[in-house]
Tab-separated table of C-alpha atoms in Angstrom:
chain	number	residue	atom	x	y	z
A	32	UNK	CA	100.880	0.156	108.378
A	33	UNK	CA	101.557	-2.532	111.014
A	34	UNK	CA	104.803	-4.412	110.580
A	35	UNK	CA	104.612	-8.188	110.156
A	36	UNK	CA	106.020	-10.333	112.941
A	37	UNK	CA	106.989	-13.978	113.095
A	38	UNK	CA	104.367	-16.446	114.312
A	39	UNK	CA	104.712	-20.210	114.531
A	40	UNK	CA	101.722	-22.267	113.350
A	41	UNK	CA	99.797	-23.208	116.473
A	42	UNK	CA	96.312	-24.128	117.589
A	43	UNK	CA	97.181	-23.280	121.180
A	44	UNK	CA	97.421	-20.068	123.120
A	45	UNK	CA	99.644	-17.083	122.353
A	46	UNK	CA	100.235	-13.803	124.221
A	47	UNK	CA	97.378	-11.321	123.706
A	48	UNK	CA	99.691	-8.735	122.162
A	49	UNK	CA	100.542	-11.264	119.425
A	50	UNK	CA	96.952	-12.058	118.477
A	51	UNK	CA	96.487	-10.824	114.922
A	52	UNK	CA	93.806	-8.336	113.941
A	53	UNK	CA	90.242	-8.394	115.236
A	54	UNK	CA	90.367	-4.632	115.875
A	55	UNK	CA	87.008	-4.116	114.192
A	56	UNK	CA	85.460	-6.793	116.395
A	57	UNK	CA	87.104	-5.291	119.488
A	58	UNK	CA	85.477	-1.945	118.763
A	59	UNK	CA	82.108	-3.629	118.201
A	60	UNK	CA	82.281	-5.472	121.516
A	61	UNK	CA	83.586	-2.355	123.283
A	62	UNK	CA	80.594	-0.365	122.021
A	63	UNK	CA	78.182	-3.042	123.260
A	64	UNK	CA	79.707	-3.216	126.740
A	65	UNK	CA	79.359	0.513	127.191
A	66	UNK	CA	75.670	-0.045	127.851
A	67	UNK	CA	75.029	-3.734	128.562
A	68	UNK	CA	76.309	-7.234	129.168
A	69	UNK	CA	77.025	-9.545	126.221
A	70	UNK	CA	76.721	-13.247	125.432
A	71	UNK	CA	79.328	-14.172	122.821
A	72	UNK	CA	78.816	-17.292	120.743
A	73	UNK	CA	80.396	-19.269	117.936
A	74	UNK	CA	81.375	-22.879	117.315
A	75	UNK	CA	84.570	-24.226	118.841
A	76	UNK	CA	87.979	-23.321	117.463
A	77	UNK	CA	87.017	-19.906	116.215
A	78	UNK	CA	89.505	-18.049	118.415
A	79	UNK	CA	86.992	-16.770	120.969
A	80	UNK	CA	89.343	-16.985	123.952
A	81	UNK	CA	92.259	-15.338	122.135
A	82	UNK	CA	89.929	-12.596	120.948
A	83	UNK	CA	88.609	-11.929	124.456
A	84	UNK	CA	92.112	-11.959	125.924
A	85	UNK	CA	93.170	-9.398	123.338
A	86	UNK	CA	90.036	-7.347	124.022
A	87	UNK	CA	90.887	-7.140	127.734
A	88	UNK	CA	94.560	-6.420	126.924
A	89	UNK	CA	93.699	-3.582	124.540
A	90	UNK	CA	91.348	-1.865	126.992
A	91	UNK	CA	94.123	-1.728	129.601
A	92	UNK	CA	97.088	-1.141	127.265
A	93	UNK	CA	95.357	1.809	125.600
A	94	UNK	CA	94.070	3.071	128.966
A	95	UNK	CA	90.480	3.066	127.730
A	96	UNK	CA	87.828	4.599	129.921
A	97	UNK	CA	86.080	1.221	130.054
A	98	UNK	CA	88.429	-1.641	130.875
A	99	UNK	CA	87.926	-5.390	130.936
A	100	UNK	CA	89.302	-8.309	132.943
A	101	UNK	CA	89.458	-11.810	131.468
A	102	UNK	CA	88.652	-14.736	133.790
A	103	UNK	CA	89.133	-18.346	132.677
A	104	UNK	CA	86.582	-20.511	134.503
A	105	UNK	CA	87.228	-23.837	132.757
A	106	UNK	CA	89.001	-25.419	135.735
A	107	UNK	CA	86.601	-24.154	138.417
A	108	UNK	CA	85.122	-27.372	139.785
A	109	UNK	CA	82.604	-25.999	142.289
A	110	UNK	CA	81.119	-22.865	143.812
A	111	UNK	CA	83.715	-22.679	146.592
A	112	UNK	CA	86.477	-22.103	144.021
A	113	UNK	CA	84.717	-19.397	142.060
A	114	UNK	CA	85.409	-16.362	144.252
A	115	UNK	CA	89.042	-17.411	144.743
A	116	UNK	CA	89.418	-17.653	140.954
A	117	UNK	CA	88.253	-14.047	140.627
A	118	UNK	CA	90.447	-12.833	143.474
A	119	UNK	CA	93.541	-14.556	142.061
A	120	UNK	CA	92.994	-12.796	138.746
A	121	UNK	CA	92.461	-9.436	140.436
A	122	UNK	CA	95.805	-9.886	142.195
A	123	UNK	CA	97.606	-10.756	138.937
A	124	UNK	CA	100.227	-8.428	137.544
A	125	UNK	CA	98.218	-7.289	134.497
A	126	UNK	CA	95.513	-5.855	136.769
A	127	UNK	CA	97.798	-4.575	139.501
A	128	UNK	CA	97.954	-0.812	139.614
A	129	UNK	CA	95.112	0.366	137.400
A	130	UNK	CA	92.335	-1.374	139.341
A	131	UNK	CA	91.563	0.894	142.281
A	132	UNK	CA	89.595	-1.418	144.521
A	133	UNK	CA	89.428	-2.148	148.231
A	134	UNK	CA	87.846	-5.487	149.060
A	135	UNK	CA	85.957	-4.097	152.036
A	136	UNK	CA	82.972	-6.433	151.802
A	137	UNK	CA	85.244	-9.433	151.264
A	138	UNK	CA	87.292	-8.464	154.290
A	139	UNK	CA	84.248	-8.042	156.524
A	140	UNK	CA	82.789	-11.398	155.426
A	141	UNK	CA	86.119	-13.149	155.886
A	142	UNK	CA	86.678	-11.662	159.337
A	143	UNK	CA	83.181	-12.728	160.383
A	144	UNK	CA	84.123	-16.397	160.060
A	145	UNK	CA	87.905	-16.443	160.550
A	146	UNK	CA	89.726	-15.545	163.773
A	147	UNK	CA	92.776	-14.061	161.996
A	148	UNK	CA	91.744	-10.602	160.889
A	149	UNK	CA	92.553	-9.291	157.418
A	150	UNK	CA	93.104	-5.621	156.666
A	151	UNK	CA	92.957	-4.216	153.170
A	152	UNK	CA	95.660	-1.678	152.435
A	153	UNK	CA	96.120	-0.462	148.915
A	154	UNK	CA	97.788	-1.122	146.613
A	155	UNK	CA	98.205	-4.763	147.745
A	156	UNK	CA	95.078	-6.908	147.677
A	157	UNK	CA	94.874	-9.285	150.646
A	158	UNK	CA	95.795	-12.952	150.370
A	159	UNK	CA	92.457	-14.199	151.618
A	160	UNK	CA	90.710	-17.360	150.469
A	161	UNK	CA	87.083	-18.412	150.569
A	162	UNK	CA	87.848	-21.995	149.597
A	163	UNK	CA	87.589	-23.047	153.212
A	164	UNK	CA	85.083	-25.199	155.150
A	165	UNK	CA	83.773	-22.124	156.923
A	166	UNK	CA	82.512	-20.671	153.649
A	167	UNK	CA	81.018	-23.797	152.057
A	168	UNK	CA	77.480	-22.545	152.638
A	169	UNK	CA	78.412	-18.876	152.223
A	170	UNK	CA	79.637	-18.950	148.616
A	171	UNK	CA	76.889	-16.643	147.356
A	172	UNK	CA	77.770	-14.053	149.966
A	173	UNK	CA	81.466	-14.331	149.068
A	174	UNK	CA	80.888	-13.968	145.325
A	175	UNK	CA	78.453	-11.104	145.834
A	176	UNK	CA	80.927	-9.340	148.122
A	177	UNK	CA	83.709	-9.665	145.548
A	178	UNK	CA	81.681	-8.299	142.626
A	179	UNK	CA	80.051	-5.558	144.717
A	180	UNK	CA	83.530	-4.512	145.880
A	181	UNK	CA	84.477	-4.163	142.208
A	182	UNK	CA	81.408	-1.983	141.687
A	183	UNK	CA	82.625	0.206	144.567
A	184	UNK	CA	86.053	0.701	142.958
A	185	UNK	CA	87.477	4.202	142.610
A	186	UNK	CA	86.399	5.049	139.063
A	187	UNK	CA	85.605	7.906	136.736
A	188	UNK	CA	82.107	9.062	135.905
A	189	UNK	CA	80.439	6.856	133.266
A	190	UNK	CA	83.300	4.331	133.433
A	191	UNK	CA	82.275	0.690	132.990
A	192	UNK	CA	84.155	-2.424	134.101
A	193	UNK	CA	83.643	-5.579	132.044
A	194	UNK	CA	84.134	-8.993	133.639
A	195	UNK	CA	84.737	-11.614	130.946
A	196	UNK	CA	83.604	-14.996	132.290
A	197	UNK	CA	85.243	-17.200	129.668
A	198	UNK	CA	84.172	-20.866	129.595
A	199	UNK	CA	81.432	-20.251	132.148
A	200	UNK	CA	78.970	-22.437	130.171
A	201	UNK	CA	81.539	-25.263	130.105
A	202	UNK	CA	82.047	-24.863	133.861
A	203	UNK	CA	78.287	-25.041	134.451
A	204	UNK	CA	77.982	-28.115	132.222
A	205	UNK	CA	80.659	-29.917	134.235
A	206	UNK	CA	78.871	-28.999	137.450
A	207	UNK	CA	75.646	-30.477	136.066
A	208	UNK	CA	77.409	-33.701	135.056
A	209	UNK	CA	78.847	-33.967	138.570
A	210	UNK	CA	75.480	-33.644	140.277
A	211	UNK	CA	75.703	-29.924	141.021
A	212	UNK	CA	72.852	-28.667	138.844
A	213	UNK	CA	71.328	-26.779	141.763
A	214	UNK	CA	74.577	-24.854	142.237
A	215	UNK	CA	74.543	-23.978	138.528
A	216	UNK	CA	70.956	-22.728	138.794
A	217	UNK	CA	71.715	-20.681	141.903
A	218	UNK	CA	74.804	-19.142	140.286
A	219	UNK	CA	72.821	-18.110	137.202
A	220	UNK	CA	70.173	-16.521	139.428
A	221	UNK	CA	72.810	-14.705	141.461
A	222	UNK	CA	74.572	-13.358	138.371
A	223	UNK	CA	71.263	-12.119	137.011
A	224	UNK	CA	70.567	-10.286	140.266
A	225	UNK	CA	74.072	-8.788	140.420
A	226	UNK	CA	73.990	-7.798	136.759
A	227	UNK	CA	70.722	-5.953	137.206
A	228	UNK	CA	71.621	-4.257	140.494
A	229	UNK	CA	75.084	-3.189	139.283
A	230	UNK	CA	74.064	-2.142	135.770
A	231	UNK	CA	74.125	1.513	136.843
A	232	UNK	CA	75.745	1.361	140.262
A	233	UNK	CA	79.388	0.668	139.483
A	234	UNK	CA	78.512	0.010	135.826
A	235	UNK	CA	79.539	-3.645	135.936
A	236	UNK	CA	79.199	-5.555	132.663
A	237	UNK	CA	79.568	-9.273	132.000
A	238	UNK	CA	80.704	-11.042	128.846
A	239	UNK	CA	79.696	-14.712	128.865
A	240	UNK	CA	81.453	-17.027	126.439
A	241	UNK	CA	82.406	-20.672	126.092
A	242	UNK	CA	82.926	-23.652	123.835
A	243	UNK	CA	79.707	-25.282	125.053
A	244	UNK	CA	77.414	-22.318	124.543
A	245	UNK	CA	75.171	-20.820	127.202
A	246	UNK	CA	72.023	-21.793	125.296
A	247	UNK	CA	73.024	-25.481	125.462
A	248	UNK	CA	73.288	-25.277	129.252
A	249	UNK	CA	70.000	-23.402	129.618
A	250	UNK	CA	68.148	-25.843	127.347
A	251	UNK	CA	69.417	-28.770	129.418
A	252	UNK	CA	68.380	-27.122	132.678
A	253	UNK	CA	64.937	-26.375	131.264
A	254	UNK	CA	64.439	-29.928	130.013
A	255	UNK	CA	65.925	-31.915	132.888
A	256	UNK	CA	65.484	-29.627	135.905
A	257	UNK	CA	62.433	-27.497	135.005
A	258	UNK	CA	64.488	-24.331	135.037
A	259	UNK	CA	62.338	-21.464	133.771
A	260	UNK	CA	64.434	-18.320	134.259
A	261	UNK	CA	66.150	-16.333	131.496
A	262	UNK	CA	69.302	-15.120	133.273
A	263	UNK	CA	70.779	-13.257	130.284
A	264	UNK	CA	67.702	-12.573	128.162
A	265	UNK	CA	68.403	-8.830	128.038
A	266	UNK	CA	72.107	-9.177	127.270
A	267	UNK	CA	73.311	-8.378	123.762
A	268	UNK	CA	74.164	-11.328	121.521
A	269	UNK	CA	77.443	-11.203	119.612
A	270	UNK	CA	78.829	-13.793	117.201
A	271	UNK	CA	82.542	-13.853	116.407
A	272	UNK	CA	82.678	-14.424	112.673
A	273	UNK	CA	85.593	-15.209	110.371
A	274	UNK	CA	88.423	-12.689	110.048
A	275	UNK	CA	88.134	-9.932	107.490
A	276	UNK	CA	90.311	-10.283	104.394
A	277	UNK	CA	93.093	-7.980	105.535
A	278	UNK	CA	93.431	-9.689	108.931
A	279	UNK	CA	93.504	-13.164	107.344
A	280	UNK	CA	96.190	-12.082	104.852
A	281	UNK	CA	98.220	-10.459	107.641
A	282	UNK	CA	98.016	-13.623	109.765
A	283	UNK	CA	99.142	-15.740	106.822
A	284	UNK	CA	102.097	-13.457	106.128
A	285	UNK	CA	103.137	-13.581	109.797
A	286	UNK	CA	102.965	-17.388	109.817
A	287	UNK	CA	104.949	-17.535	106.561
A	288	UNK	CA	107.885	-15.874	108.354
A	289	UNK	CA	108.432	-19.144	110.281
A	290	UNK	CA	110.680	-20.692	107.628
A	291	UNK	CA	108.215	-21.019	104.755
A	292	UNK	CA	109.217	-20.554	101.119
A	293	UNK	CA	106.926	-19.405	98.322
A	294	UNK	CA	107.609	-21.316	95.120
A	295	UNK	CA	105.286	-19.126	93.066
A	296	UNK	CA	103.533	-15.784	93.323
A	297	UNK	CA	103.204	-15.037	97.048
A	298	UNK	CA	100.011	-13.018	96.805
A	299	UNK	CA	98.200	-15.706	94.824
A	300	UNK	CA	99.305	-18.441	97.217
A	301	UNK	CA	98.172	-16.489	100.304
A	302	UNK	CA	94.864	-15.679	98.653
A	303	UNK	CA	94.406	-19.421	98.056
A	304	UNK	CA	95.065	-20.094	101.773
A	305	UNK	CA	92.506	-17.503	102.857
A	306	UNK	CA	89.987	-18.741	100.315
A	307	UNK	CA	89.989	-22.425	101.283
A	308	UNK	CA	90.058	-21.677	105.020
A	309	UNK	CA	87.364	-18.990	104.675
A	310	UNK	CA	89.513	-16.595	106.741
A	311	UNK	CA	89.108	-18.755	109.863
A	312	UNK	CA	92.279	-18.293	111.956
A	313	UNK	CA	92.293	-21.778	113.500
A	314	UNK	CA	92.189	-23.424	110.076
A	315	UNK	CA	94.767	-21.030	108.645
A	316	UNK	CA	97.112	-22.203	111.404
A	317	UNK	CA	96.227	-25.846	110.727
A	318	UNK	CA	96.929	-25.428	107.029
A	319	UNK	CA	100.340	-23.894	107.694
A	320	UNK	CA	101.144	-26.768	110.075
A	321	UNK	CA	100.324	-29.284	107.325
A	322	UNK	CA	102.381	-27.313	104.794
A	323	UNK	CA	105.253	-27.388	107.270
A	324	UNK	CA	105.039	-31.103	108.072
A	325	UNK	CA	103.931	-32.620	104.770
A	326	UNK	CA	105.221	-30.216	102.117
A	327	UNK	CA	108.621	-29.167	103.467
A	328	UNK	CA	107.309	-25.641	104.180
A	329	UNK	CA	106.916	-24.994	100.436
A	330	UNK	CA	103.929	-22.829	99.553
A	331	UNK	CA	102.243	-22.669	96.180
A	332	UNK	CA	98.621	-22.821	95.140
A	333	UNK	CA	99.114	-26.508	94.388
A	334	UNK	CA	100.559	-27.342	97.838
A	335	UNK	CA	97.840	-25.241	99.477
A	336	UNK	CA	95.103	-27.261	97.754
A	337	UNK	CA	96.874	-30.536	98.579
A	338	UNK	CA	97.270	-29.501	102.219
A	339	UNK	CA	93.598	-28.551	102.376
A	340	UNK	CA	92.666	-31.950	100.940
A	341	UNK	CA	94.780	-33.585	103.652
A	342	UNK	CA	93.021	-31.483	106.290
A	343	UNK	CA	89.642	-32.750	105.101
A	344	UNK	CA	90.468	-36.394	104.354
A	345	UNK	CA	93.419	-37.559	106.470
A	346	UNK	CA	92.186	-39.498	109.511
A	347	UNK	CA	95.065	-38.044	111.521
A	348	UNK	CA	93.369	-34.666	111.119
A	349	UNK	CA	89.982	-35.932	112.321
A	350	UNK	CA	90.379	-34.382	115.759
A	351	UNK	CA	90.214	-30.988	114.089
A	352	UNK	CA	86.580	-31.581	113.117
A	353	UNK	CA	85.406	-34.574	115.151
A	354	UNK	CA	84.221	-32.411	118.039
A	355	UNK	CA	81.519	-31.065	115.718
A	356	UNK	CA	80.076	-34.589	115.666
A	357	UNK	CA	80.611	-35.599	119.286
A	358	UNK	CA	79.192	-32.390	120.762
A	359	UNK	CA	75.828	-33.158	119.128
A	360	UNK	CA	75.612	-36.567	120.827
A	361	UNK	CA	76.810	-35.023	124.091
A	362	UNK	CA	74.650	-31.906	124.274
A	363	UNK	CA	71.619	-32.927	122.211
A	364	UNK	CA	71.099	-36.667	122.880
A	365	UNK	CA	67.347	-36.533	122.219
A	366	UNK	CA	67.643	-34.599	118.961
A	367	UNK	CA	70.933	-36.116	117.748
A	368	UNK	CA	69.422	-38.575	115.280
A	369	UNK	CA	67.482	-35.888	113.398
A	370	UNK	CA	70.391	-33.442	113.646
A	371	UNK	CA	72.674	-35.936	111.912
A	372	UNK	CA	70.056	-36.534	109.215
A	373	UNK	CA	69.758	-32.809	108.562
A	374	UNK	CA	73.517	-32.254	108.445
A	375	UNK	CA	74.076	-35.294	106.243
A	376	UNK	CA	71.407	-34.116	103.822
A	377	UNK	CA	72.626	-30.511	103.654
A	378	UNK	CA	76.268	-31.570	103.291
A	379	UNK	CA	75.366	-33.626	100.212
A	380	UNK	CA	73.201	-30.876	98.777
A	381	UNK	CA	75.982	-28.315	99.142
A	382	UNK	CA	73.604	-25.455	98.366
A	383	UNK	CA	71.114	-23.405	100.307
A	384	UNK	CA	67.924	-25.424	100.751
A	385	UNK	CA	64.435	-24.423	101.817
A	386	UNK	CA	62.968	-25.730	105.037
A	387	UNK	CA	60.070	-27.245	103.124
A	388	UNK	CA	62.438	-29.226	100.898
A	389	UNK	CA	64.351	-30.483	103.934
A	390	UNK	CA	61.116	-31.658	105.559
A	391	UNK	CA	59.974	-33.372	102.372
A	392	UNK	CA	63.310	-35.165	101.969
A	393	UNK	CA	63.749	-36.544	105.487
A	394	UNK	CA	61.787	-39.192	107.333
A	395	UNK	CA	61.096	-37.298	110.522
A	396	UNK	CA	58.368	-35.247	112.141
A	397	UNK	CA	58.120	-31.769	110.600
A	398	UNK	CA	58.006	-30.047	113.969
A	399	UNK	CA	61.075	-31.967	115.144
A	400	UNK	CA	62.971	-30.975	111.988
A	401	UNK	CA	61.999	-27.341	112.485
A	402	UNK	CA	63.264	-27.413	116.077
A	403	UNK	CA	66.530	-29.080	115.013
A	404	UNK	CA	67.109	-26.458	112.309
A	405	UNK	CA	66.632	-23.753	114.936
A	406	UNK	CA	69.098	-25.409	117.315
A	407	UNK	CA	71.726	-26.016	114.627
A	408	UNK	CA	71.463	-22.383	113.578
A	409	UNK	CA	71.774	-21.106	117.147
A	410	UNK	CA	74.744	-23.419	117.663
A	411	UNK	CA	76.419	-21.949	114.566
A	412	UNK	CA	76.420	-25.095	112.411
A	413	UNK	CA	73.972	-23.609	109.924
A	414	UNK	CA	73.134	-20.225	108.521
A	415	UNK	CA	69.497	-19.319	107.950
A	416	UNK	CA	68.295	-17.045	105.161
A	417	UNK	CA	64.723	-15.732	104.936
A	418	UNK	CA	63.612	-14.569	101.519
A	419	UNK	CA	60.043	-14.028	100.369
A	420	UNK	CA	58.900	-15.414	103.742
A	421	UNK	CA	60.674	-18.703	103.006
A	422	UNK	CA	63.253	-20.069	105.458
A	423	UNK	CA	66.302	-21.703	103.866
A	424	UNK	CA	69.451	-23.220	105.360
A	425	UNK	CA	73.026	-24.105	104.506
A	426	UNK	CA	76.192	-24.899	106.419
A	427	UNK	CA	77.630	-21.733	107.895
A	428	UNK	CA	81.123	-22.630	106.654
A	429	UNK	CA	81.797	-24.469	103.408
A	430	UNK	CA	84.906	-26.250	104.747
A	431	UNK	CA	82.810	-27.843	107.507
A	432	UNK	CA	80.191	-28.835	104.928
A	433	UNK	CA	82.943	-30.416	102.799
A	434	UNK	CA	84.418	-32.309	105.752
A	435	UNK	CA	80.983	-33.534	106.857
A	436	UNK	CA	80.142	-34.736	103.355
A	437	UNK	CA	83.444	-36.619	103.008
A	438	UNK	CA	83.589	-38.112	106.493
A	439	UNK	CA	80.090	-38.338	107.963
A	440	UNK	CA	77.320	-38.257	105.368
């Protein structure tokens, strides 16, 4: 049995070896990447980045046949920075040593445009940069060279290498907002081509993930720029759900080691924490932070329920949930009005409701409501159930339904 370790309540980043649990999910994602690329989705603040960082860490730490590298693309402002971002990560200490790669294509491309010649001598990767004026129009060649060099790495038979492109959808969205939609389209086309050509040769896999959601970006490109391609239509879809019970309890017990005192039965109090937060790690951390700040780090079922009430009703906690509102106006401006009507209605209902009843209860076009229900389900706000050929919907998470009812409906 794993020994508990002290964790401070935080909604920020922690080292991957300290991320609690998710071993079942790691094995599920590992199995998927053995044969294909993956698009991972879930609403914000579900721990996607921490999970993917731990996934990459575990594949290397345990010396798995198939390893993964985590790339954070949130701060990549244009195409000229993209290849350098990948190269910087490849040179980082956590990948140094096990990654047997010579950047031969990168070297040849670099030497073609730069007078100072670069040689690649293992084990040190060269300090070359493509964020230079000479490569402004050659970014596709540079990125292709980098990823094809990874495919040519010294590897075992049937060994796959997974490149986790975390926050790629957010990066693309920022490019679009800054007038670089064509670059976003060209990058998606290039990644599709590379993914298909390197599926067997080099066995390169991609995991695409982000707080925006790839589908949001693709829908915008289709609507505003007549984009018709499906760059990841044959990738597996994976949704990171809430923690299982044992992981949520373990996380709570680790957080409780940071100076918390149980004033009644510990097991019952922790069960209450996991119940109200629905085993969602972000909200477990938030609840412990409130218990620490507002209840003198005293934990009982009563303080847990009071802290949860504060989480849902205190305006100082609004930032925890407010992004669920603002992202609709930001990413779905044309459908926002109907989306808000649907969410308001379902939050008040509080129970699973048929699509027909929703249509009958709202003043909006039936087809528009149907499309909104589809989008809200794909964006993880709602869960859809089909029974006896009848589609019904409810909020995916009760705590979000409760917050929406109290603060928005």
